[in-house]
Amino acid sequence: MTGKGCSFLFLCLLCHTNISFHLLSDESITKHGTHCIINHIIGLAHAMGAKVVAEGVEEKEQLEFLQSVDCDMIQGYYFYKPMPAEEFVKLI
C-alpha cells in the first residue's frame, strides 16, 4: 500500500482490529540487531492489548531473549518436536 492516507488506514486497522501478533523467530532472533525491533513490536502489541506468540524457537538463547522482553507465549522445537498423539497424552 502506498500513497496518501494509506498509513492512516493501516493505523486504523491496527487500532480497530482484535489481532494477535505472531513473531516468527529463527536464528536471526539471537542477532542483536533484531532485538530492538522485536522488543518494540512486543511493546506495541501489549499497548494495543494484544498477546504475542513467538513461533519456531529452537535455542535457549532465543527463549531467554523472548522471556526478557515479556513475550506472552513461546513455542517451538526447543520444548518438543512433533510427536504421535499417544506420546502427547502421556506428557499431559
Coordinates of C-alpha atoms in Angstrom, one line a residue:
M1 CA 0.0 0.0 0.0
T2 CA 1.4 3.4 -1.0
G3 CA 0.1 6.8 -1.4
K4 CA -1.6 9.4 0.8
G5 CA -3.8 8.1 3.5
C6 CA -2.5 4.5 3.5
S7 CA -0.5 4.9 6.6
F8 CA -3.6 6.3 8.4
L9 CA -5.7 3.4 7.1
F10 CA -3.1 0.9 8.4
L11 CA -3.1 2.5 11.8
C12 CA -6.9 2.5 11.9
L13 CA -6.9 -1.2 11.0
L14 CA -4.4 -1.9 13.8
C15 CA -6.4 0.0 16.4
H16 CA -9.8 -1.4 15.5
T17 CA -9.0 -5.0 14.8
N18 CA -8.6 -7.6 17.5
I19 CA -5.3 -9.2 16.4
S20 CA -2.7 -11.4 17.9
F21 CA 0.8 -10.7 16.9
H22 CA 2.9 -13.6 15.8
L23 CA 6.7 -13.4 15.7
L24 CA 8.4 -16.0 13.5
S25 CA 11.6 -16.4 15.4
D26 CA 14.5 -18.2 13.7
E27 CA 18.3 -17.9 14.1
S28 CA 18.1 -14.2 13.4
I29 CA 16.3 -13.6 16.7
T30 CA 19.6 -14.1 18.5
K31 CA 21.3 -11.4 16.5
H32 CA 21.5 -8.2 18.5
G33 CA 20.4 -6.1 15.5
T34 CA 16.9 -7.5 15.7
H35 CA 16.5 -7.3 19.4
C36 CA 15.5 -3.7 19.4
I37 CA 12.9 -4.2 16.7
I38 CA 11.4 -7.3 18.3
N39 CA 11.3 -5.5 21.7
H40 CA 9.4 -2.6 20.2
I41 CA 7.0 -4.9 18.3
I42 CA 6.1 -6.6 21.6
G43 CA 5.7 -3.3 23.3
L44 CA 3.3 -2.1 20.6
A45 CA 1.3 -5.3 20.7
H46 CA 1.0 -5.0 24.5
A47 CA 0.0 -1.3 24.3
M48 CA -2.8 -2.4 21.9
G49 CA -3.9 -5.1 24.3
A50 CA -2.7 -8.0 22.0
K51 CA -0.8 -11.1 23.1
V52 CA 2.5 -12.0 21.4
V53 CA 3.2 -15.6 20.3
A54 CA 6.8 -16.4 19.2
E55 CA 7.0 -19.4 16.9
G56 CA 9.9 -21.5 15.9
V57 CA 12.1 -21.1 19.0
E58 CA 14.8 -23.7 18.8
E59 CA 17.6 -22.4 21.1
K60 CA 18.0 -21.5 24.7
E61 CA 19.3 -18.0 23.8
Q62 CA 16.1 -17.3 21.8
L63 CA 13.9 -18.4 24.7
E64 CA 15.8 -16.3 27.2
F65 CA 15.6 -13.2 25.0
L66 CA 11.9 -13.6 24.4
Q67 CA 11.3 -14.1 28.1
S68 CA 13.4 -10.9 28.9
V69 CA 11.1 -8.8 26.6
D70 CA 7.9 -10.2 28.1
C71 CA 6.8 -12.4 25.1
D72 CA 3.4 -13.9 26.2
M73 CA 3.7 -17.3 24.6
I74 CA 6.6 -19.2 23.1
Q75 CA 6.6 -22.4 21.1
G76 CA 9.0 -24.4 19.1
Y77 CA 11.3 -27.4 18.9
Y78 CA 13.2 -26.1 22.0
F79 CA 10.4 -27.6 24.0
Y80 CA 9.2 -30.6 21.9
K81 CA 9.3 -31.8 18.4
P82 CA 6.1 -33.1 16.7
M83 CA 5.1 -36.4 18.2
P84 CA 2.3 -39.0 17.9
A85 CA -0.9 -38.3 19.8
E86 CA -0.2 -41.2 22.2
E87 CA 3.1 -39.7 23.3
F88 CA 1.5 -36.3 23.8
V89 CA -1.2 -37.8 26.0
K90 CA 1.5 -39.3 28.2
L91 CA 3.0 -35.8 28.7
I92 CA -0.2 -34.3 29.9

